[in-house]
Amino acid sequence: MAIQARLKNEKEDRKRLILNNALILFRENGLNGTTIRQVAKVSDLAVGTIYLYFPDKTQIFCALLIEGYDLLIEHLKKTPHAYSAMENIENGIDIYFAFAFANPEYFSLIFYTVQSRGQGVLELADTNSVTYKAIKQRKDKCLALVMDYIKGVRSDLSRKELERTAEATWSMLAGVILFFGKDDKKRFNSISWQAKKMILNSLLSL
Amino acid sequence: MAIQARLKNEKEDRKRLILNNALILFRENGLNGTTIRQVAKVSDLAVGTIYLYFPDKTQIFCALLIEGYDLLIEHLKKTPHAYSAMENIENGIDIYFAFAFANPEYFSLIFYTVQSRGQGVLELADTNSVTYKAIKQRKDKCLALVMDYIKGVRSDLSRKELERTAEATWSMLAGVILFFGKDDKKRFNSISWQAKKMILNSLLSL
DNA sequence: TAATATAATGAACAATGTTCATAAAAGTAA
DNA sequence: TTACTTTTATGAACATTGTTCATTATATTA
């Protein structure tokens, strides 16, 4: 029987252990391909113990998803502002693509949530839940960052236009990653470079 | 006990009945939210009977997916070629967006396959299977159609550039649909219009 | 050391995809 | 019609899943 985690610290450690192992399994086999029994086994815990730390499988997934968003946001915030606005936005796109390619496990998680209304893998029906709000907040944060980037090159756009442009840009970039992010690096680089060029061009000639 | 389907016609009818019912359920509750028992029940058949017509649940899904692709391809081919190349491509994008919004059930299916390598909902590990090839063929067909559209406005691009541009365009459009296709019509129209404008602009100023 | 409180366990439950021995239906030949 | 064969339909049964909960083990307290 595993040692009991009584202290707050120990509990956090155990939670992290479960998350780390789950992330590896999710990356390897996806949400549906990963079983709680697997997570328990590689964590050297019993099935029931997992449920002492997370209410259900979805919540493990969501915890990782939120971490993924936070990591991405952290990356996006790190853009050097020493260059021109145009260079900045180009930099931002590069960072986004690089993050997605380097962290496919987190990025996959992010996309489990885009297909809403019964079609997605991940169901978060209760839009009032803490989890739903946490995810929504990070989505919004990402969009706000994109808006900042775009504002740099297009200060003439109205708030409404800016928002719409950011939404279109964000989803278009995501589409490229979704379609080609799992391909080999060479191919992904080639297509993402093309997409970047197209988006930069379109932002200048709106 | 249900009447037996002995003739080829009757078998086709029964297959169609299952597909129609499955499509409704998939649209409502997604792949994982739909059970074979549900499909059997609404089809007035026993569980085992479903398995006489389809080897497994995934294959039902794939059959519908292929139909969805064919429907989309049919739509895309119907573009009137009476106008300028630029009007044609604009028309093509409109058709694509309209199809996605009008046929969310099929479109969702299409996107079950984009997340490859263990992360997606739909696993088609065997790349030699008839089903995999059928889906791949239709994906390629879509891309070829996009290339034709783009060739109209950009005859100067090399084969390689054309291909890359088509891939980027196709995935960017898909990203918009993925992110906003389930929103209300007004919002989807607003963002998809923006995306269309951006892509058209970028194609002209590559 | 005994009593109490907390944490861990894994058998058990309901639901799922799938299989297969059995039964029903349809076709065939007399 | 009747006996026989072939094809189709059935649903109980199986393995696997997410999840629960009575029981057991561990730690804390008195």
Short mmCIF file of C-alpha atoms (C1' of nucleotides) in Angstrom, two decimals:
data_model
loop_
_atom_site.label_atom_id
_atom_site.label_comp_id
_atom_site.label_asym_id
_atom_site.label_seq_id
_atom_site.Cartn_x
_atom_site.Cartn_y
_atom_site.Cartn_z
CA MET A 1 0.00 0.00 0.00
CA ALA A 2 1.29 3.41 -0.97
CA ILE A 3 2.47 5.82 1.66
CA GLN A 4 -0.26 8.20 2.74
CA ALA A 5 -0.05 11.80 1.64
CA ARG A 6 -1.10 13.77 4.69
CA LEU A 7 0.67 17.10 4.29
CA LYS A 8 -0.54 19.61 1.74
CA ASN A 9 2.84 19.36 0.03
CA GLU A 10 2.66 15.62 -0.29
CA LYS A 11 -0.81 15.85 -1.71
CA GLU A 12 0.34 18.33 -4.30
CA ASP A 13 3.19 16.00 -5.20
CA ARG A 14 0.86 13.09 -5.65
CA LYS A 15 -1.45 15.18 -7.78
CA ARG A 16 1.49 16.20 -9.92
CA LEU A 17 2.63 12.59 -10.24
CA ILE A 18 -0.79 11.65 -11.56
CA LEU A 19 -0.84 14.62 -13.94
CA ASN A 20 2.62 13.87 -15.29
CA ASN A 21 1.80 10.26 -15.94
CA ALA A 22 -1.55 11.11 -17.43
CA LEU A 23 0.03 13.63 -19.78
CA ILE A 24 2.40 11.00 -21.12
CA LEU A 25 -0.44 8.56 -21.63
CA PHE A 26 -2.76 11.15 -23.17
CA ARG A 27 -0.02 12.20 -25.58
CA GLU A 28 0.59 8.60 -26.52
CA ASN A 29 -2.96 7.33 -26.73
CA GLY A 30 -5.33 10.26 -26.52
CA LEU A 31 -8.12 10.82 -24.03
CA ASN A 32 -10.21 7.83 -24.99
CA GLY A 33 -7.22 5.57 -25.43
CA THR A 34 -6.06 6.20 -21.90
CA THR A 35 -7.68 4.37 -19.00
CA ILE A 36 -7.73 5.29 -15.36
CA ARG A 37 -6.32 1.86 -14.63
CA GLN A 38 -3.29 2.70 -16.77
CA VAL A 39 -2.79 5.99 -14.98
CA ALA A 40 -3.10 4.19 -11.65
CA LYS A 41 -0.68 1.47 -12.65
CA VAL A 42 2.15 3.72 -13.84
CA SER A 43 1.60 5.89 -10.76
CA ASP A 44 1.83 2.87 -8.47
CA LEU A 45 -1.57 3.65 -7.02
CA ALA A 46 -4.91 1.92 -6.85
CA VAL A 47 -7.75 2.96 -9.10
CA GLY A 48 -9.70 4.43 -6.25
CA THR A 49 -6.78 6.58 -5.16
CA ILE A 50 -6.85 8.48 -8.43
CA TYR A 51 -10.39 9.48 -7.57
CA LEU A 52 -9.25 10.92 -4.27
CA TYR A 53 -7.28 13.50 -6.23
CA PHE A 54 -9.51 14.09 -9.24
CA PRO A 55 -13.30 13.82 -9.45
CA ASP A 56 -13.13 12.13 -12.86
CA LYS A 57 -11.00 11.53 -15.94
CA THR A 58 -12.21 14.67 -17.67
CA GLN A 59 -10.93 16.81 -14.82
CA ILE A 60 -7.44 15.34 -15.14
CA PHE A 61 -7.58 16.24 -18.76
CA CYS A 62 -8.83 19.75 -18.04
CA ALA A 63 -6.11 20.37 -15.47
CA LEU A 64 -3.52 19.56 -18.11
CA LEU A 65 -5.37 21.60 -20.69
CA ILE A 66 -5.24 24.66 -18.46
CA GLU A 67 -1.54 24.15 -17.88
CA GLY A 68 -1.08 23.95 -21.63
CA TYR A 69 -2.86 27.24 -22.15
CA ASP A 70 -0.80 28.88 -19.43
CA LEU A 71 2.40 27.66 -21.01
CA LEU A 72 1.34 29.01 -24.39
CA ILE A 73 0.31 32.35 -22.93
CA GLU A 74 3.63 32.60 -21.13
CA HIS A 75 5.44 31.98 -24.40
CA LEU A 76 3.36 34.53 -26.30
CA LYS A 77 4.00 37.18 -23.67
CA LYS A 78 7.74 36.76 -24.03
CA THR A 79 7.90 38.37 -27.47
CA PRO A 80 10.66 40.96 -27.54
CA HIS A 81 9.21 44.40 -28.15
CA ALA A 82 12.46 45.84 -29.40
CA TYR A 83 11.56 45.41 -33.05
CA SER A 84 8.95 46.91 -35.31
CA ALA A 85 5.29 46.00 -34.89
CA MET A 86 5.49 43.94 -38.04
CA GLU A 87 8.48 42.02 -36.77
CA ASN A 88 6.70 41.51 -33.49
CA ILE A 89 3.66 39.94 -35.03
CA GLU A 90 5.83 37.76 -37.22
CA ASN A 91 7.65 36.74 -34.08
CA GLY A 92 4.38 35.98 -32.35
CA ILE A 93 3.27 33.68 -35.14
CA ASP A 94 6.62 31.92 -35.07
CA ILE A 95 6.31 31.42 -31.34
CA TYR A 96 2.82 30.02 -31.70
CA PHE A 97 3.83 27.58 -34.39
CA ALA A 98 6.97 26.59 -32.53
CA PHE A 99 5.06 25.99 -29.33
CA ALA A 100 2.50 23.85 -31.10
CA PHE A 101 5.17 21.76 -32.76
CA ALA A 102 7.31 21.38 -29.66
CA ASN A 103 4.39 20.63 -27.33
CA PRO A 104 2.04 18.48 -29.35
CA GLU A 105 0.74 16.91 -26.18
CA TYR A 106 -0.54 20.20 -24.81
CA PHE A 107 -1.66 21.46 -28.15
CA SER A 108 -3.78 18.41 -28.80
CA LEU A 109 -5.47 18.99 -25.51
CA ILE A 110 -6.34 22.53 -26.49
CA PHE A 111 -8.13 21.28 -29.53
CA TYR A 112 -10.22 18.80 -27.73
CA THR A 113 -12.34 21.72 -26.62
CA VAL A 114 -12.97 23.48 -29.90
CA GLN A 115 -15.59 21.11 -31.20
CA SER A 116 -18.48 22.07 -29.01
CA ARG A 117 -22.06 20.97 -28.64
CA GLY A 118 -21.87 17.24 -28.40
CA GLN A 119 -19.40 16.69 -31.20
CA GLY A 120 -16.17 17.08 -29.31
CA VAL A 121 -14.36 14.55 -27.24
CA LEU A 122 -14.47 16.72 -24.21
CA GLU A 123 -17.81 17.67 -22.80
CA LEU A 124 -18.06 20.59 -20.46
CA ALA A 125 -21.77 21.05 -20.41
CA ASP A 126 -21.87 23.16 -17.28
CA THR A 127 -20.74 26.58 -18.42
CA ASN A 128 -20.83 27.75 -14.83
CA SER A 129 -18.28 25.27 -13.57
CA VAL A 130 -14.95 26.51 -12.31
CA THR A 131 -13.19 24.41 -14.93
CA TYR A 132 -15.20 25.80 -17.81
CA LYS A 133 -14.57 29.34 -16.66
CA ALA A 134 -10.84 28.72 -16.23
CA ILE A 135 -10.57 27.41 -19.78
CA LYS A 136 -12.71 30.16 -21.22
CA GLN A 137 -10.63 32.77 -19.47
CA ARG A 138 -7.45 31.46 -21.05
CA LYS A 139 -8.99 31.28 -24.48
CA ASP A 140 -9.98 34.91 -24.11
CA LYS A 141 -6.51 35.80 -22.92
CA CYS A 142 -4.98 34.26 -26.02
CA LEU A 143 -7.33 36.24 -28.22
CA ALA A 144 -6.49 39.44 -26.34
CA LEU A 145 -2.79 38.83 -26.98
CA VAL A 146 -3.44 38.34 -30.68
CA MET A 147 -5.39 41.58 -30.69
CA ASP A 148 -2.42 43.36 -29.17
CA TYR A 149 -0.15 42.03 -31.86
CA ILE A 150 -2.49 43.12 -34.61
CA LYS A 151 -3.10 46.51 -33.03
CA GLY A 152 0.62 47.11 -33.43
CA VAL A 153 0.42 47.00 -37.22
CA ARG A 154 -3.16 48.16 -37.65
CA SER A 155 -3.94 50.95 -35.25
CA ASP A 156 -6.61 52.18 -37.67
CA LEU A 157 -8.98 49.27 -37.03
CA SER A 158 -12.03 49.77 -34.87
CA ARG A 159 -12.42 47.68 -31.77
CA LYS A 160 -14.97 45.54 -33.59
CA GLU A 161 -12.78 45.06 -36.63
CA LEU A 162 -9.78 44.32 -34.49
CA GLU A 163 -11.66 41.65 -32.61
CA ARG A 164 -12.93 40.03 -35.76
CA THR A 165 -9.49 40.08 -37.33
CA ALA A 166 -7.94 38.51 -34.26
CA GLU A 167 -10.54 35.76 -34.18
CA ALA A 168 -10.05 34.97 -37.84
CA THR A 169 -6.28 35.04 -37.48
CA TRP A 170 -6.22 32.86 -34.39
CA SER A 171 -8.49 30.22 -35.85
CA MET A 172 -6.66 30.19 -39.17
CA LEU A 173 -3.31 29.64 -37.49
CA ALA A 174 -4.85 26.91 -35.39
CA GLY A 175 -6.22 25.24 -38.49
CA VAL A 176 -2.75 24.98 -39.96
CA ILE A 177 -1.44 23.39 -36.78
CA LEU A 178 -4.35 21.01 -36.59
CA PHE A 179 -3.88 19.82 -40.12
CA PHE A 180 -0.12 19.70 -40.33
CA GLY A 181 1.23 19.87 -36.80
CA LYS A 182 1.68 16.11 -36.69
CA ASP A 183 3.59 15.93 -39.94
CA ASP A 184 7.35 15.92 -40.07
CA LYS A 185 9.15 19.12 -39.19
CA LYS A 186 10.14 19.92 -42.75
CA ARG A 187 6.62 19.77 -44.09
CA PHE A 188 5.16 21.64 -41.14
CA ASN A 189 7.76 24.37 -41.48
CA SER A 190 7.06 24.73 -45.15
CA ILE A 191 3.30 25.06 -44.80
CA SER A 192 3.33 27.15 -41.65
CA TRP A 193 5.80 29.51 -43.28
CA GLN A 194 3.39 29.87 -46.18
CA ALA A 195 0.48 30.52 -43.83
CA LYS A 196 2.47 33.09 -41.90
CA LYS A 197 3.34 34.91 -45.09
CA MET A 198 -0.29 34.90 -46.18
CA ILE A 199 -1.54 36.21 -42.88
CA LEU A 200 1.08 38.94 -42.65
CA ASN A 201 0.26 40.03 -46.18
CA SER A 202 -3.44 40.03 -45.52
CA LEU A 203 -3.03 42.11 -42.37
CA LEU A 204 -1.21 44.80 -44.33
CA SER A 205 -3.66 44.89 -47.20
CA LEU A 206 -6.97 44.63 -45.38
CA MET B 1 -38.30 -10.26 -35.28
CA ALA B 2 -37.52 -7.98 -38.16
CA ILE B 3 -38.16 -9.03 -41.70
CA GLN B 4 -35.12 -10.55 -43.33
CA ALA B 5 -33.29 -8.62 -46.02
CA ARG B 6 -32.43 -11.20 -48.63
CA LEU B 7 -32.27 -9.18 -51.83
CA LYS B 8 -29.33 -6.89 -52.52
CA ASN B 9 -31.76 -3.98 -52.66
CA GLU B 10 -33.23 -4.75 -49.28
CA LYS B 11 -29.78 -5.05 -47.79
CA GLU B 12 -28.83 -1.69 -49.18
CA ASP B 13 -32.01 -0.24 -47.72
CA ARG B 14 -31.24 -1.65 -44.29
CA LYS B 15 -27.73 -0.32 -44.47
CA ARG B 16 -29.08 3.10 -45.37
CA LEU B 17 -31.58 2.94 -42.51
CA ILE B 18 -28.75 2.31 -40.08
CA LEU B 19 -26.65 5.08 -41.60
CA ASN B 20 -29.48 7.60 -41.49
CA ASN B 21 -30.25 6.86 -37.87
CA ALA B 22 -26.59 6.85 -36.91
CA LEU B 23 -26.06 10.22 -38.58
CA ILE B 24 -28.85 11.76 -36.53
CA LEU B 25 -27.43 10.30 -33.33
CA PHE B 26 -23.84 11.24 -34.16
CA ARG B 27 -24.92 14.80 -34.90
CA GLU B 28 -26.79 14.98 -31.64
CA ASN B 29 -24.34 13.20 -29.36
CA GLY B 30 -21.10 12.72 -31.21
CA LEU B 31 -19.24 9.48 -31.85
CA ASN B 32 -18.58 8.59 -28.25
CA GLY B 33 -22.00 9.74 -27.08
CA THR B 34 -23.74 7.40 -29.47
CA THR B 35 -24.10 3.73 -28.61
CA ILE B 36 -24.72 0.81 -30.91
CA ARG B 37 -27.69 -0.07 -28.73
CA GLN B 38 -29.19 3.34 -29.49
CA VAL B 39 -28.66 2.87 -33.20
CA ALA B 40 -30.20 -0.58 -32.97
CA LYS B 41 -33.18 0.65 -31.00
CA VAL B 42 -34.16 3.52 -33.30
CA SER B 43 -33.64 1.19 -36.26
CA ASP B 44 -35.91 -1.45 -34.71
CA LEU B 45 -33.13 -4.00 -34.94
CA ALA B 46 -31.19 -6.11 -32.48
CA VAL B 47 -27.65 -5.16 -31.53
CA GLY B 48 -26.18 -8.10 -33.37
CA THR B 49 -27.98 -7.18 -36.58
CA ILE B 50 -26.07 -3.91 -36.79
CA TYR B 51 -22.91 -5.97 -36.87
CA LEU B 52 -24.17 -7.91 -39.86
CA TYR B 53 -24.08 -4.70 -41.85
CA PHE B 54 -21.04 -2.97 -40.39
CA PRO B 55 -17.92 -4.57 -38.88
CA ASP B 56 -17.81 -2.00 -36.06
CA LYS B 57 -18.94 1.44 -34.93
CA THR B 58 -15.99 3.19 -36.51
CA GLN B 59 -16.93 1.87 -39.92
CA ILE B 60 -20.42 3.32 -39.63
CA PHE B 61 -18.80 6.60 -38.84
CA CYS B 62 -16.38 6.33 -41.73
CA ALA B 63 -19.14 5.50 -44.20
CA LEU B 64 -20.89 8.72 -43.20
CA LEU B 65 -17.62 10.62 -43.29
CA ILE B 66 -17.01 9.55 -46.86
CA GLU B 67 -20.53 10.59 -47.83
CA GLY B 68 -19.84 13.97 -46.24
CA TYR B 69 -16.70 14.44 -48.27
CA ASP B 70 -18.50 13.45 -51.45
CA LEU B 71 -21.25 15.93 -50.73
CA LEU B 72 -18.72 18.69 -50.14
CA ILE B 73 -16.78 17.82 -53.29
CA GLU B 74 -20.00 17.85 -55.28
CA HIS B 75 -20.78 21.33 -53.94
CA LEU B 76 -17.31 22.63 -54.68
CA LYS B 77 -17.46 21.35 -58.24
CA LYS B 78 -20.66 23.27 -58.90
CA THR B 79 -18.98 26.67 -58.89
CA PRO B 80 -20.10 28.62 -61.92
CA HIS B 81 -17.14 29.37 -64.13
CA ALA B 82 -18.81 32.26 -65.87
CA TYR B 83 -17.13 34.87 -63.71
CA SER B 84 -13.57 36.00 -63.24
CA ALA B 85 -11.06 33.75 -61.51
CA MET B 86 -11.20 36.01 -58.49
CA GLU B 87 -14.97 35.81 -58.32
CA ASN B 88 -14.72 32.06 -58.70
CA ILE B 89 -12.42 31.61 -55.77
CA GLU B 90 -14.55 33.91 -53.66
CA ASN B 91 -17.49 31.80 -54.66
CA GLY B 92 -15.63 28.64 -53.70
CA ILE B 93 -14.89 29.94 -50.24
CA ASP B 94 -18.51 30.96 -49.81
CA ILE B 95 -19.63 27.50 -50.84
CA TYR B 96 -17.23 25.87 -48.43
CA PHE B 97 -18.36 28.01 -45.51
CA ALA B 98 -22.01 27.60 -46.40
CA PHE B 99 -21.65 23.84 -46.65
CA ALA B 100 -19.94 23.65 -43.28
CA PHE B 101 -22.60 25.74 -41.62
CA ALA B 102 -25.52 23.97 -43.27
CA ASN B 103 -24.14 20.47 -42.71
CA PRO B 104 -22.54 20.57 -39.29
CA GLU B 105 -23.14 16.87 -38.86
CA TYR B 106 -21.01 15.96 -41.85
CA PHE B 107 -18.47 18.63 -41.17
CA SER B 108 -17.90 17.45 -37.65
CA LEU B 109 -17.23 14.02 -39.00
CA ILE B 110 -14.61 15.36 -41.34
CA PHE B 111 -12.72 16.85 -38.46
CA TYR B 112 -12.65 13.73 -36.45
CA THR B 113 -9.91 12.59 -38.75
CA VAL B 114 -7.58 15.56 -38.72
CA GLN B 115 -6.05 14.89 -35.34
CA SER B 116 -3.88 11.97 -36.18
CA ARG B 117 -1.52 9.73 -34.29
CA GLY B 118 -3.45 8.62 -31.26
CA GLN B 119 -4.89 11.98 -30.38
CA GLY B 120 -8.01 11.92 -32.48
CA VAL B 121 -11.32 10.34 -31.72
CA LEU B 122 -11.18 8.28 -34.81
CA GLU B 123 -8.39 5.79 -35.18
CA LEU B 124 -7.56 4.44 -38.57
CA ALA B 125 -4.24 2.85 -37.82
CA ASP B 126 -4.14 0.67 -40.88
CA THR B 127 -3.19 3.01 -43.69
CA ASN B 128 -3.68 0.19 -46.15
CA SER B 129 -7.33 -0.37 -45.34
CA VAL B 130 -9.94 0.37 -47.97
CA THR B 131 -11.56 2.86 -45.63
CA TYR B 132 -8.37 4.81 -45.00
CA LYS B 133 -7.63 4.98 -48.69
CA ALA B 134 -11.16 6.13 -49.50
CA ILE B 135 -10.91 8.97 -47.01
CA LYS B 136 -7.43 9.94 -48.08
CA GLN B 137 -8.51 10.01 -51.69
CA ARG B 138 -11.28 12.47 -50.89
CA LYS B 139 -9.02 14.68 -48.85
CA ASP B 140 -6.65 14.84 -51.80
CA LYS B 141 -9.53 15.59 -54.14
CA CYS B 142 -10.53 18.57 -52.00
CA LEU B 143 -7.01 19.88 -52.06
CA ALA B 144 -6.83 19.46 -55.82
CA LEU B 145 -10.00 21.52 -56.16
CA VAL B 146 -8.53 24.28 -54.01
CA MET B 147 -5.43 24.22 -56.18
CA ASP B 148 -7.59 24.70 -59.26
CA TYR B 149 -9.26 27.71 -57.69
CA ILE B 150 -5.94 29.26 -56.77
CA LYS B 151 -4.39 28.49 -60.13
CA GLY B 152 -7.10 30.68 -61.61
CA VAL B 153 -5.82 33.79 -59.89
CA ARG B 154 -2.17 32.83 -59.61
CA SER B 155 -0.98 31.13 -62.76
CA ASP B 156 2.53 32.32 -61.95
CA LEU B 157 3.01 29.96 -59.00
CA SER B 158 5.12 26.86 -59.38
CA ARG B 159 3.54 23.48 -58.77
CA LYS B 160 5.27 23.34 -55.41
CA GLU B 161 4.14 26.83 -54.39
CA LEU B 162 0.64 26.16 -55.58
CA GLU B 163 0.43 23.03 -53.51
CA ARG B 164 1.73 24.74 -50.40
CA THR B 165 -0.63 27.66 -50.86
CA ALA B 166 -3.58 25.33 -51.27
CA GLU B 167 -2.67 23.39 -48.16
CA ALA B 168 -2.31 26.54 -46.11
CA THR B 169 -5.56 27.97 -47.47
CA TRP B 170 -7.55 24.80 -46.93
CA SER B 171 -6.39 24.36 -43.36
CA MET B 172 -6.92 28.02 -42.50
CA LEU B 173 -10.48 27.96 -43.76
CA ALA B 174 -11.08 24.77 -41.84
CA GLY B 175 -9.73 26.37 -38.68
CA VAL B 176 -12.30 29.13 -38.92
CA ILE B 177 -15.10 26.62 -39.31
CA LEU B 178 -13.79 24.51 -36.47
CA PHE B 179 -13.64 27.46 -34.12
CA PHE B 180 -16.78 29.31 -35.10
CA GLY B 181 -18.90 26.93 -37.12
CA LYS B 182 -21.02 26.08 -34.12
CA ASP B 183 -21.69 29.67 -33.15
CA ASP B 184 -24.80 31.49 -34.25
CA LYS B 185 -25.13 32.39 -37.91
CA LYS B 186 -24.51 36.08 -37.42
CA ARG B 187 -21.21 35.58 -35.65
CA PHE B 188 -20.05 32.87 -38.02
CA ASN B 189 -20.89 35.03 -41.02
CA SER B 190 -19.01 37.94 -39.57
CA ILE B 191 -15.81 36.02 -38.85
CA SER B 192 -15.90 33.86 -41.96
CA TRP B 193 -16.38 37.00 -44.07
CA GLN B 194 -13.30 38.47 -42.43
CA ALA B 195 -11.31 35.31 -43.05
CA LYS B 196 -12.39 35.20 -46.66
CA LYS B 197 -11.31 38.79 -47.16
CA MET B 198 -7.95 38.07 -45.58
CA ILE B 199 -7.32 35.00 -47.69
CA LEU B 200 -8.36 36.68 -50.92
CA ASN B 201 -6.10 39.61 -50.14
CA SER B 202 -3.21 37.39 -49.28
CA LEU B 203 -3.57 35.39 -52.48
CA LEU B 204 -3.27 38.56 -54.53
CA SER B 205 -0.29 39.94 -52.67
CA LEU B 206 1.80 36.83 -52.18
"C1'" DT C 1 -0.69 2.35 23.88
"C1'" DA C 2 -5.41 3.03 22.55
"C1'" DA C 3 -8.49 5.68 20.04
"C1'" DT C 4 -9.47 8.55 16.29
"C1'" DA C 5 -9.01 10.45 11.78
"C1'" DT C 6 -7.35 10.30 7.29
"C1'" DA C 7 -5.85 8.00 3.06
"C1'" DA C 8 -5.45 3.92 0.05
"C1'" DT C 9 -7.39 -0.12 -1.73
"C1'" DG C 10 -9.61 -3.14 -5.12
"C1'" DA C 11 -13.84 -5.79 -5.52
"C1'" DA C 12 -18.17 -4.60 -7.38
"C1'" DC C 13 -21.51 -1.94 -10.47
"C1'" DA C 14 -23.43 -0.06 -14.58
"C1'" DA C 15 -22.60 0.84 -19.27
"C1'" DT C 16 -20.05 0.04 -23.47
"C1'" DG C 17 -18.42 -2.42 -27.97
"C1'" DT C 18 -18.46 -6.81 -29.71
"C1'" DT C 19 -19.27 -11.95 -30.31
"C1'" DC C 20 -21.69 -16.15 -31.03
"C1'" DA C 21 -24.78 -20.02 -30.11
"C1'" DT C 22 -29.52 -20.13 -31.05
"C1'" DA C 23 -33.89 -19.13 -33.29
"C1'" DA C 24 -36.57 -17.32 -36.96
"C1'" DA C 25 -37.41 -16.54 -41.75
"C1'" DA C 26 -36.95 -17.42 -46.59
"C1'" DG C 27 -35.80 -20.30 -50.31
"C1'" DT C 28 -35.74 -24.98 -52.52
"C1'" DA C 29 -37.14 -29.61 -53.85
"C1'" DA C 30 -40.23 -33.39 -53.29
"C1'" DT D 1 -47.96 -28.69 -48.46
"C1'" DT D 2 -43.93 -30.55 -46.25
"C1'" DA D 3 -39.13 -31.49 -45.16
"C1'" DC D 4 -34.74 -29.68 -45.65
"C1'" DT D 5 -31.10 -26.15 -46.36
"C1'" DT D 6 -29.44 -21.60 -46.32
"C1'" DT D 7 -29.54 -17.03 -44.91
"C1'" DT D 8 -30.64 -13.53 -41.57
"C1'" DA D 9 -31.89 -11.79 -37.00
"C1'" DT D 10 -31.55 -12.13 -32.14
"C1'" DG D 11 -30.05 -10.95 -27.42
"C1'" DA D 12 -27.62 -13.17 -23.66
"C1'" DA D 13 -22.87 -13.26 -22.54
"C1'" DC D 14 -17.96 -11.47 -22.44
"C1'" DA D 15 -14.26 -8.23 -21.83
"C1'" DT D 16 -13.29 -3.60 -20.85
"C1'" DT D 17 -14.41 0.87 -19.38
"C1'" DG D 18 -15.38 4.88 -15.74
"C1'" DT D 19 -16.74 5.18 -11.19
"C1'" DT D 20 -18.16 4.02 -6.29
"C1'" DC D 21 -17.74 2.48 -1.62
"C1'" DA D 22 -17.18 -0.77 2.19
"C1'" DT D 23 -12.98 -2.33 4.01
"C1'" DT D 24 -8.14 -2.03 5.26
"C1'" DA D 25 -3.94 0.35 6.20
"C1'" DT D 26 -1.55 4.29 7.83
"C1'" DA D 27 -0.84 8.38 10.47
"C1'" DT D 28 -2.10 11.52 14.25
"C1'" DT D 29 -3.66 12.48 18.78
"C1'" DA D 30 -4.67 11.77 23.68
#
